[in-house]
PDB file of C-alpha atoms and ligand atoms in Angstrom:
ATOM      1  CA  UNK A   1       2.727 -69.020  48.974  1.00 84.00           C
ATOM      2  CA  UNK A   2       0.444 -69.168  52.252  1.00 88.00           C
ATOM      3  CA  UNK A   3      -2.956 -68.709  52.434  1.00 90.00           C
ATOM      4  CA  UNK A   4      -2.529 -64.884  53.409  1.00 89.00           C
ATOM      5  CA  UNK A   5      -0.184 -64.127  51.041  1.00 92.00           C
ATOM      6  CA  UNK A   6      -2.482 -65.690  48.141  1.00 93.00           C
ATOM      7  CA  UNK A   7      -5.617 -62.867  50.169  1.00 91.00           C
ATOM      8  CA  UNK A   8      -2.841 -60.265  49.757  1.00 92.00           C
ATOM      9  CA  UNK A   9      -2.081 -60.777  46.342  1.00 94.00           C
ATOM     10  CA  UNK A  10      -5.821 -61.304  45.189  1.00 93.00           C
ATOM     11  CA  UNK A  11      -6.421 -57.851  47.485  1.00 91.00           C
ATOM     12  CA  UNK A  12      -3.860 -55.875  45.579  1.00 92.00           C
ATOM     13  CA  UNK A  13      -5.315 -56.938  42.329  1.00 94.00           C
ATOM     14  CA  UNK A  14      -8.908 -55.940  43.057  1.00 90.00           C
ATOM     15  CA  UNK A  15      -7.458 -52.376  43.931  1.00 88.00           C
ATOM     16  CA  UNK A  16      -5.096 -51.244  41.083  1.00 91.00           C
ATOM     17  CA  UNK A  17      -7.158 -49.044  40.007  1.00 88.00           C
ATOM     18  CA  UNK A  18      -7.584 -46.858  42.765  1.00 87.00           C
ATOM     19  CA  UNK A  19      -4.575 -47.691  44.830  1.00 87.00           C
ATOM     20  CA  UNK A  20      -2.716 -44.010  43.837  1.00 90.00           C
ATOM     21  CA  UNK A  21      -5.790 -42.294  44.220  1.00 87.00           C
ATOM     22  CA  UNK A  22      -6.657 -43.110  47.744  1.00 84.00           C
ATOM     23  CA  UNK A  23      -2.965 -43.240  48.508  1.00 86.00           C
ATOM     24  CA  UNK A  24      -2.747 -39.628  47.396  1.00 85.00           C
ATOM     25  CA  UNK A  25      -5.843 -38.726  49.583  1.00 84.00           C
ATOM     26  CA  UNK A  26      -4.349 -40.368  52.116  1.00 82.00           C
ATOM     27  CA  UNK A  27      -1.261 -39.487  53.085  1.00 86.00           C
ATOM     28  CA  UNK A  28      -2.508 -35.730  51.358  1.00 87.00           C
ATOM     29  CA  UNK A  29      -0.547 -35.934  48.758  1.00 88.00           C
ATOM     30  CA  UNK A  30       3.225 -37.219  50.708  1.00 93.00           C
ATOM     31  CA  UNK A  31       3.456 -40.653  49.313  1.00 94.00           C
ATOM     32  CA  UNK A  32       5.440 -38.679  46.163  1.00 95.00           C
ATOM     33  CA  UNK A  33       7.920 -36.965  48.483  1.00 96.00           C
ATOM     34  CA  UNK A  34       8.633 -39.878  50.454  1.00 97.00           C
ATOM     35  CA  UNK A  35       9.259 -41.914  47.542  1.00 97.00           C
ATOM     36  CA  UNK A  36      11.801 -39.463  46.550  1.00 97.00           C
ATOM     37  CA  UNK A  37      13.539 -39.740  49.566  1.00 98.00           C
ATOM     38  CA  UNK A  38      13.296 -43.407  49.465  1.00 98.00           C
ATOM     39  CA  UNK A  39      15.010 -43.324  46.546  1.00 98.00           C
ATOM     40  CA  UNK A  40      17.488 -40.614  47.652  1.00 98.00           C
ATOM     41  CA  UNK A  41      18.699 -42.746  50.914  1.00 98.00           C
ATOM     42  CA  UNK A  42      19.053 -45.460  48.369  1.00 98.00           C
ATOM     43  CA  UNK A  43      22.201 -43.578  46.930  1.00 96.00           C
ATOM     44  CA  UNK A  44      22.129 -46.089  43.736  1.00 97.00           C
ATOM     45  CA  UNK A  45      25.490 -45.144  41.727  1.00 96.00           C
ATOM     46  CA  UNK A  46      25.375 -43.386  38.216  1.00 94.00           C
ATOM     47  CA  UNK A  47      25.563 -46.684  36.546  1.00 95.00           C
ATOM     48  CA  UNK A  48      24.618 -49.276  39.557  1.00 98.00           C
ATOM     49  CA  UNK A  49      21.444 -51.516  40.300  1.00 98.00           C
ATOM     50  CA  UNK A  50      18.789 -51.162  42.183  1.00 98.00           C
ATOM     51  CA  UNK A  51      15.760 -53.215  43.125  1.00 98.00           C
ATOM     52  CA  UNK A  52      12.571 -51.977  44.537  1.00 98.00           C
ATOM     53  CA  UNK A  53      10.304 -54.717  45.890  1.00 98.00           C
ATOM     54  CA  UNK A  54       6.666 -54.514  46.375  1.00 98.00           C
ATOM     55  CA  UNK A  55       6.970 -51.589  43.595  1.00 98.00           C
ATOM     56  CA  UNK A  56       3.113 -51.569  42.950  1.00 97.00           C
ATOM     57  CA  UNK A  57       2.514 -48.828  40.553  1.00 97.00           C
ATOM     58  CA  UNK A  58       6.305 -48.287  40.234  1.00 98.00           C
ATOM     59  CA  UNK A  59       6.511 -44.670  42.130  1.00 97.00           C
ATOM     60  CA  UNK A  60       9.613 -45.382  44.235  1.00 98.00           C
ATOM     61  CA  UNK A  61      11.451 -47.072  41.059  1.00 98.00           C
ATOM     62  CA  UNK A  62      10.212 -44.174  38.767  1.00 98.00           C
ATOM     63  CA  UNK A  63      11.350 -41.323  41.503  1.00 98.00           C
ATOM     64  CA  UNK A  64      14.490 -43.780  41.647  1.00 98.00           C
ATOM     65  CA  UNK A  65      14.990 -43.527  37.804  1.00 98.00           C
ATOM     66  CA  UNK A  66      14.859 -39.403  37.955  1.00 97.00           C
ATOM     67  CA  UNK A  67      17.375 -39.110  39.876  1.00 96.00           C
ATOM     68  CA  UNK A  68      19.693 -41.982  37.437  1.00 96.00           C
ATOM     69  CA  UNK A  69      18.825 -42.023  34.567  1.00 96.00           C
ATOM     70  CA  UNK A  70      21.917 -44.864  33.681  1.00 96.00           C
ATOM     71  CA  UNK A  71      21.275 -46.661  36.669  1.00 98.00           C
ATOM     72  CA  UNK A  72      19.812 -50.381  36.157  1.00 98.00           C
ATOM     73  CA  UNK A  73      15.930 -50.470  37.919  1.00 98.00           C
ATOM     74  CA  UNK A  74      14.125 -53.396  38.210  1.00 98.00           C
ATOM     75  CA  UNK A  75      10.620 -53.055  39.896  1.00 98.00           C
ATOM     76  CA  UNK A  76       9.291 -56.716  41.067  1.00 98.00           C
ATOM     77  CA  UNK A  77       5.427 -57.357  43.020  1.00 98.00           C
ATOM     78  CA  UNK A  78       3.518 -60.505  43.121  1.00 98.00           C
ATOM     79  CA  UNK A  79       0.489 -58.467  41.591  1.00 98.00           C
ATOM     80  CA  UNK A  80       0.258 -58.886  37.840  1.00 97.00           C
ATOM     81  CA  UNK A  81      -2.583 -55.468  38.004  1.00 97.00           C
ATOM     82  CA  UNK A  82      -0.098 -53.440  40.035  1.00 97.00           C
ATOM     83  CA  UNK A  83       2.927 -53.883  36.964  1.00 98.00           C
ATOM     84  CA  UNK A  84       0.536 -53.681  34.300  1.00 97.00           C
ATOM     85  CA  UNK A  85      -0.635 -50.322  36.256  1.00 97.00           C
ATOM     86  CA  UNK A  86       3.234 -49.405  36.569  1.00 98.00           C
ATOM     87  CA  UNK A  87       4.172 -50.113  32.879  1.00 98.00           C
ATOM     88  CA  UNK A  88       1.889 -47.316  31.737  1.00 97.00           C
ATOM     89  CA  UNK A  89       3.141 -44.387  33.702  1.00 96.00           C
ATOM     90  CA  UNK A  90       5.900 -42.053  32.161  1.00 94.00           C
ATOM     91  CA  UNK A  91       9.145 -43.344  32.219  1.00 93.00           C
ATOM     92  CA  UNK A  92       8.151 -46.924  32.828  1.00 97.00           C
ATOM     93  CA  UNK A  93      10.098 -48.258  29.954  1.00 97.00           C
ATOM     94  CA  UNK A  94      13.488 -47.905  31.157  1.00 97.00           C
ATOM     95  CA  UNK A  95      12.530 -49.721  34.137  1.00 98.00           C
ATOM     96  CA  UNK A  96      12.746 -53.687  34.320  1.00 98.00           C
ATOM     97  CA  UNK A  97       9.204 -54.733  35.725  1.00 98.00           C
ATOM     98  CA  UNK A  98       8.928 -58.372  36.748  1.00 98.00           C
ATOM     99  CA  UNK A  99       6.674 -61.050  38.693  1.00 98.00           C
ATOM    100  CA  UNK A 100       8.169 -61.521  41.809  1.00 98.00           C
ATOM    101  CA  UNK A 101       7.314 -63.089  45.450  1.00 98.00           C
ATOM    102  CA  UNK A 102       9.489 -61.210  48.131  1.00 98.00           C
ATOM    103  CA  UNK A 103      10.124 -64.516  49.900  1.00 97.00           C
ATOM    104  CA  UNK A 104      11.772 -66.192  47.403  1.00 97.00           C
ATOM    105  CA  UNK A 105      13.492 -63.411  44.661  1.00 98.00           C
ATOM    106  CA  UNK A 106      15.056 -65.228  41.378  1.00 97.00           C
ATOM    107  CA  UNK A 107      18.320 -62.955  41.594  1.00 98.00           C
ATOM    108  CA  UNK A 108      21.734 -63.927  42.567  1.00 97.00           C
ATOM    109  CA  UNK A 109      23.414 -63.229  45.552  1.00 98.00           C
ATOM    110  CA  UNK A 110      25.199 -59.866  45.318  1.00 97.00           C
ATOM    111  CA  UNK A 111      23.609 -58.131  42.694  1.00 98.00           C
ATOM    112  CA  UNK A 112      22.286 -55.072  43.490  1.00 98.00           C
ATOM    113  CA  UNK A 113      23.514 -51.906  45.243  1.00 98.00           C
ATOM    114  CA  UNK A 114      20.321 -51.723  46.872  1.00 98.00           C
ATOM    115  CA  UNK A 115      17.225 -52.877  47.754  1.00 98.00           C
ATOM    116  CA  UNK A 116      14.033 -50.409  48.602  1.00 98.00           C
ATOM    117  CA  UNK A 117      10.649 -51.375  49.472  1.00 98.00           C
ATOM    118  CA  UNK A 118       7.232 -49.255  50.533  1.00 97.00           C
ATOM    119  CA  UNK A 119       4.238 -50.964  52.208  1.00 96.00           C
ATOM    120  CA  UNK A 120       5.494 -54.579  51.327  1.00 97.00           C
ATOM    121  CA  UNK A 121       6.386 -55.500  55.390  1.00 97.00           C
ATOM    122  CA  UNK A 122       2.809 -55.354  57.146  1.00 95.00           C
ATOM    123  CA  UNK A 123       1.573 -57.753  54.031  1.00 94.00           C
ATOM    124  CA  UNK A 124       4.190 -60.408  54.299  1.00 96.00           C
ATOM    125  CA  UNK A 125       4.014 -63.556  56.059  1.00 93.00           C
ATOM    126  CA  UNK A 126       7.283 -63.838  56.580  1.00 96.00           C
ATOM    127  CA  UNK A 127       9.321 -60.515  57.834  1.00 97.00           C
ATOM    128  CA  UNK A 128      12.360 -62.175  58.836  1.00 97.00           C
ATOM    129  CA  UNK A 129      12.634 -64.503  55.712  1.00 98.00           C
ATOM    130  CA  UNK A 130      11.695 -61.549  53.427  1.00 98.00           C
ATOM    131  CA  UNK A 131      14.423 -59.222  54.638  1.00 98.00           C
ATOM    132  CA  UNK A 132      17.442 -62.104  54.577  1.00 98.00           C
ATOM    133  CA  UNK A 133      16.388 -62.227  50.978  1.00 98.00           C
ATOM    134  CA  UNK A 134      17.287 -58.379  50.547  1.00 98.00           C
ATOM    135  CA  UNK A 135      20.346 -58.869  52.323  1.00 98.00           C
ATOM    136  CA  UNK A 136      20.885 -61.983  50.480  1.00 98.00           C
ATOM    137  CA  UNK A 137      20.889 -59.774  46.754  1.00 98.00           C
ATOM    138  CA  UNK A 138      22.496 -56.784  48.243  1.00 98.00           C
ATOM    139  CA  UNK A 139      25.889 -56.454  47.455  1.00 98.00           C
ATOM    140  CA  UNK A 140      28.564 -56.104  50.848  1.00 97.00           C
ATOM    141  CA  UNK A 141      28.017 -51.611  51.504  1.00 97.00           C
ATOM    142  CA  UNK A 142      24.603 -51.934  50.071  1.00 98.00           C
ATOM    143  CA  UNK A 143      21.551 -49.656  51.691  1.00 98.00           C
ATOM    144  CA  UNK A 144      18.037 -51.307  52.098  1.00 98.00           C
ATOM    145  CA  UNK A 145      15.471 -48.517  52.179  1.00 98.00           C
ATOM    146  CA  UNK A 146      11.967 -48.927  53.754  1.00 98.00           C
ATOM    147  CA  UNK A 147       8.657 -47.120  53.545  1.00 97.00           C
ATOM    148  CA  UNK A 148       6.441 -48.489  56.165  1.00 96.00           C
ATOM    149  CA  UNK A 149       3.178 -47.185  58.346  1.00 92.00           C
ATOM    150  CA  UNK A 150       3.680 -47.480  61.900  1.00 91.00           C
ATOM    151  CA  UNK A 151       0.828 -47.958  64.262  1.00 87.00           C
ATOM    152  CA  UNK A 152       0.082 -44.323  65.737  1.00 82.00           C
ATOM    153  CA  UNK A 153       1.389 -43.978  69.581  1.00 79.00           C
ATOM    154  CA  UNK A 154       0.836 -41.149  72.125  1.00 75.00           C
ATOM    155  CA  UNK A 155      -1.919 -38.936  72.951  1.00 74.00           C
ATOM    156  CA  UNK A 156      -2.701 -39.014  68.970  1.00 75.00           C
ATOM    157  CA  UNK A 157      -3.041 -43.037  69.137  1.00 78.00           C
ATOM    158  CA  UNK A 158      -6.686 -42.612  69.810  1.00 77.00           C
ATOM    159  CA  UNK A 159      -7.543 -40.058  67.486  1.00 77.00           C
ATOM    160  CA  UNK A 160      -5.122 -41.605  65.030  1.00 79.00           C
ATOM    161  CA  UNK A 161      -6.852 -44.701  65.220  1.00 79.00           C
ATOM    162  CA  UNK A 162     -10.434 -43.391  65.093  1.00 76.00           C
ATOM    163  CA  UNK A 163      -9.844 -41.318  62.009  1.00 77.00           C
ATOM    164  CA  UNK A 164      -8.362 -44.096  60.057  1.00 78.00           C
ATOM    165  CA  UNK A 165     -11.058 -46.903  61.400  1.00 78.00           C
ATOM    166  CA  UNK A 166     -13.356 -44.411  59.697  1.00 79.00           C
ATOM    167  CA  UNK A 167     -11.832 -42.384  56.754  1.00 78.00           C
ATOM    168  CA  UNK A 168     -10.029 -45.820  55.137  1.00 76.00           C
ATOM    169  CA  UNK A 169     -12.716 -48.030  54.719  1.00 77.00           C
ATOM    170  CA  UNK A 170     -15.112 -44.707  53.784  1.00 79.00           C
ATOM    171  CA  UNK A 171     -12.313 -44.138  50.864  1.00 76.00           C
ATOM    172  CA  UNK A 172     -12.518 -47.182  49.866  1.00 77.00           C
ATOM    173  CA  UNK A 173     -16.691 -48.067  49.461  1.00 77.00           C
ATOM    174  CA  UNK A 174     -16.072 -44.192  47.527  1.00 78.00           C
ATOM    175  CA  UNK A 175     -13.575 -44.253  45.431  1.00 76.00           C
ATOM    176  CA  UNK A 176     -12.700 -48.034  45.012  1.00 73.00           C
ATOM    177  CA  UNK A 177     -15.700 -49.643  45.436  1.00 78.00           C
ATOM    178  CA  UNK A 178     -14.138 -52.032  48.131  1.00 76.00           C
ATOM    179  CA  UNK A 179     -14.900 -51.194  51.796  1.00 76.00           C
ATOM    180  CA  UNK A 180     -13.365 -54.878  53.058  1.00 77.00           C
ATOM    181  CA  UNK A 181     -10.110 -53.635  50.796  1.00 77.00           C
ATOM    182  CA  UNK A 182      -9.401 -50.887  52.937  1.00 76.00           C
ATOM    183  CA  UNK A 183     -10.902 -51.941  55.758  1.00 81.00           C
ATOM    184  CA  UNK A 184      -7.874 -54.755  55.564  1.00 82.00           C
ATOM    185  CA  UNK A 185      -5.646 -51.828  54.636  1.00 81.00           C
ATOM    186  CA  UNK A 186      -6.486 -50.129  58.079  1.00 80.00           C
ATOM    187  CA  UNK A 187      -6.233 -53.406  60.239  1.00 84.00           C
ATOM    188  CA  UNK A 188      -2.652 -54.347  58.872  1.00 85.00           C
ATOM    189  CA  UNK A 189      -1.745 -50.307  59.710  1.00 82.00           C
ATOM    190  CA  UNK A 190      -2.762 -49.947  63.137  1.00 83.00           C
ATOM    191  CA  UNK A 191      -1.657 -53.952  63.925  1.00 85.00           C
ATOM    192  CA  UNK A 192       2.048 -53.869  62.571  1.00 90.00           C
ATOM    193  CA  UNK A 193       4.815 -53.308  64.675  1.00 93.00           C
ATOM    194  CA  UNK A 194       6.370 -50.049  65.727  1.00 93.00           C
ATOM    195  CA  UNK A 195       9.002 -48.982  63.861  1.00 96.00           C
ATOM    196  CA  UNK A 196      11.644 -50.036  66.762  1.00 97.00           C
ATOM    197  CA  UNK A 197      10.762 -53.317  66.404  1.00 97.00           C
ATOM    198  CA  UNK A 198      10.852 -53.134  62.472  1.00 97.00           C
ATOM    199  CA  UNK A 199      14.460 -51.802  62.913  1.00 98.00           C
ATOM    200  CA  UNK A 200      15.411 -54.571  65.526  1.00 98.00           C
ATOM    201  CA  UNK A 201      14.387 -56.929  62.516  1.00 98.00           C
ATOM    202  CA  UNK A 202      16.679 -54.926  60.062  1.00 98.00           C
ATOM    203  CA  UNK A 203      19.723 -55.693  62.304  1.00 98.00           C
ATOM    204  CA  UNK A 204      18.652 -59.091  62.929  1.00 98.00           C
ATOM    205  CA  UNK A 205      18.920 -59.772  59.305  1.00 98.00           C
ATOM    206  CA  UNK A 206      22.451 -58.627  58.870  1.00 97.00           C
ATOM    207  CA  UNK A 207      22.308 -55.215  58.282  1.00 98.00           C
ATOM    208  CA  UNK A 208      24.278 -52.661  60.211  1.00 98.00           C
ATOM    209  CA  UNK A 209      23.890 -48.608  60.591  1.00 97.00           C
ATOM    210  CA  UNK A 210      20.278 -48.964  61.202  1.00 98.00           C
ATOM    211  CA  UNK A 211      18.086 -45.494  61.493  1.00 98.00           C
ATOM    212  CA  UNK A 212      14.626 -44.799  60.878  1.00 98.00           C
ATOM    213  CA  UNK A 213      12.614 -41.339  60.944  1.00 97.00           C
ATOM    214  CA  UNK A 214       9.107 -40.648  61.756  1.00 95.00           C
ATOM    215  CA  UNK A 215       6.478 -38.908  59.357  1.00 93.00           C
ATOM    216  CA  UNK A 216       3.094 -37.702  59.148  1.00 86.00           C
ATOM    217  CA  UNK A 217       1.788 -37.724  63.057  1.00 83.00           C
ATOM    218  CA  UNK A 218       4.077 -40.965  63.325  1.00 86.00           C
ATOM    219  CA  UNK A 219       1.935 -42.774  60.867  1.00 88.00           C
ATOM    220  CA  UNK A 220       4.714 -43.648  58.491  1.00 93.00           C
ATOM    221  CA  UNK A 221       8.420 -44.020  58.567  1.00 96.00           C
ATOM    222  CA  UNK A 222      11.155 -44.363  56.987  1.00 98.00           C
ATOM    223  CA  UNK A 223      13.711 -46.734  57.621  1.00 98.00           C
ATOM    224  CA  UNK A 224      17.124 -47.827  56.258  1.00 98.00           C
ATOM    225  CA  UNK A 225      20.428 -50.111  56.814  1.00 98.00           C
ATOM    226  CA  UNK A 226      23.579 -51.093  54.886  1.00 98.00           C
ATOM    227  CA  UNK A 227      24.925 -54.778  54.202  1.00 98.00           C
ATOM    228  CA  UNK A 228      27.954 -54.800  55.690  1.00 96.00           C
ATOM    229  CA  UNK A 229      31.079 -54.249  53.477  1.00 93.00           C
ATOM    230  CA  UNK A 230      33.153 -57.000  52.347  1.00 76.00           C
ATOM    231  CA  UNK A 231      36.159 -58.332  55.103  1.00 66.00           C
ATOM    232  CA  UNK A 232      39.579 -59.789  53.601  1.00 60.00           C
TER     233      UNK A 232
HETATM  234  C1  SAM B   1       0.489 -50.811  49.528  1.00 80.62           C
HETATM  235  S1  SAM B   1       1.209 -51.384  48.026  1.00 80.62           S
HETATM  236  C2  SAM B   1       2.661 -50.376  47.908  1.00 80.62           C
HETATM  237  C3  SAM B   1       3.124 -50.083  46.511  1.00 80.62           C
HETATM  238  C4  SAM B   1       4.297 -49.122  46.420  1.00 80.62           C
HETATM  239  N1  SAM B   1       5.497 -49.690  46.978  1.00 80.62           N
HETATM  240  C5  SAM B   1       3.981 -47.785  47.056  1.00 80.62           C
HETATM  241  O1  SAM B   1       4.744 -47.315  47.922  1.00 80.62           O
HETATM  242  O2  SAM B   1       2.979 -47.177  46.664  1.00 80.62           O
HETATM  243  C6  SAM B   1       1.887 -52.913  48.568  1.00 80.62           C
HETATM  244  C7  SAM B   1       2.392 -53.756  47.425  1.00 80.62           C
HETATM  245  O3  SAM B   1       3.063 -54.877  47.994  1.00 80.62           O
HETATM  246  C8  SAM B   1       2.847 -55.973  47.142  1.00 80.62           C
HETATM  247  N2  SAM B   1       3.156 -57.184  47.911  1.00 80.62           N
HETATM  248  C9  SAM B   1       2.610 -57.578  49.081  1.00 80.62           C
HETATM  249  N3  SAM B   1       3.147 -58.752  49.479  1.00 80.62           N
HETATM  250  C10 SAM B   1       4.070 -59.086  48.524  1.00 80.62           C
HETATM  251  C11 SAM B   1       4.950 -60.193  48.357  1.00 80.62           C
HETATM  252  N4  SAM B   1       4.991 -61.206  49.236  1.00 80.62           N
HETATM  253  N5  SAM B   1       5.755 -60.212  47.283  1.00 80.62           N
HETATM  254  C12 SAM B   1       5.719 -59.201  46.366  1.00 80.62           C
HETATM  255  N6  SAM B   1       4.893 -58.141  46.458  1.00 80.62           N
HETATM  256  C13 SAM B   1       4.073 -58.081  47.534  1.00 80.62           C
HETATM  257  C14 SAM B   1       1.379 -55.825  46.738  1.00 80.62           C
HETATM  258  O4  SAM B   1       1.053 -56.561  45.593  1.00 80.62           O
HETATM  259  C15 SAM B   1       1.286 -54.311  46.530  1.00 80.62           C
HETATM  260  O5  SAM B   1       1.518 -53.948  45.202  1.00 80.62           O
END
């Protein structure tokens, strides 16, 4: 792992314990309803598989696992506090939770009917590497499904910008004890790339029928793309 990824994982374990508070505050309460439509645009069959990377404290795998409850969900992060945080919510049982770096997943090639992921992009290293492993594990016709923050743009950039260089790193010397935490938290948001770019990356990896949608002021998005289908 690089250095920054070892800061990012160390980071993510300091914060467990607040992380769905201030997300909730945050995003006033959203983060749940975009989960669900993460998981919705994932369109996991009755009985099929379905991977959700960077899970943290498991909401998009849980919302994933309301909608099927046969399907197969496995929940991976490189933070040990985030699972332990995830295997105590309700539901959390049915759901595999694992150990897992995104650059480098343990699971074979074509083995899951998709792939969905919120906040992991603007913490990797690696963007490119990260998403050929999705496409890698997807099977051919699978969707990849991302939740992402996108740096605010327009005649809100400024405000945008102000509001979180204040109200992030506030939330966090508040409720988590951890100014630097969110101060990092605000840096990666406003210095990530917009979500054009992010989709330009999707295709680049492989994946075709590439759309995105804008939420909350432009703040976050949501983004998807399916691994081609199988040729003869
Ligand atoms: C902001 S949290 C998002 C959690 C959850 N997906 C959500 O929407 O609330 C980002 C998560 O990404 C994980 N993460 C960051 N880089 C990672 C990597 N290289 N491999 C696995 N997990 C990673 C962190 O440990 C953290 O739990």
């Amino acid at each position: 792992m690089s250095e920054r990824d070892t800061q990012v994982q160390g980071l993510f374990n300091r914060i467990t314990a607040s992380y769905d508070r201030i997300n909730g505050l945050m995003t006033l309460g959203h983060h749940a309803r975009w989960c669900r439509e993460v998981a919705a645009r994932a369109g996991v069959p009755p009985r099929g598989r379905l991977l959700d990377i960077a899970t943290g404290t498991g909401e998009i795998a849980l919302a994933a696992r309301r909608r099927e409850p046969r399907a197969e969900i496995v929940g991976v992060d490189f933070s040990e506090k985030m699972l332990e945080e995830a295997r105590t919510k309700p539901g959390a049982k049915s759901i595999t939770w694992e150990f897992a770096d995104a650059h480098s997943l343990r699971f074979e090639d074509a083995s899951f009917d998709a792939v969905t992921h919120g906040y992991l992009l603007r913490n990797v290293s690696d963007v490119p590497r990260v998403l050929a492993e999705q496409a890698r594990v997807l099977k051919p016709g699978g969707r990849v499904v991302v939740l992402e923050t996108a740096p605010p743009r327009g005649v809100l950039r400024l405000a945008v910008s102000a509001g979180m260089g204040v109200v992030l790193p506030l939330l966090g010397r508040l409720v988590a004890g951890d100014r630097d935490a969110y101060s990092y938290l605000k840096d990666s948001t406003l210095g990530f790339v917009p979500p054009e770019r992010v989709a330009e990356l999707v295709r680049e990896a492989g994946f075709e029928d590439v759309g995105y949608e804008r939420k909350y002021l432009g703040t976050n998005v949501i983004l998807w793309g399916r691994k081609p289908a199988a040729t003869n």
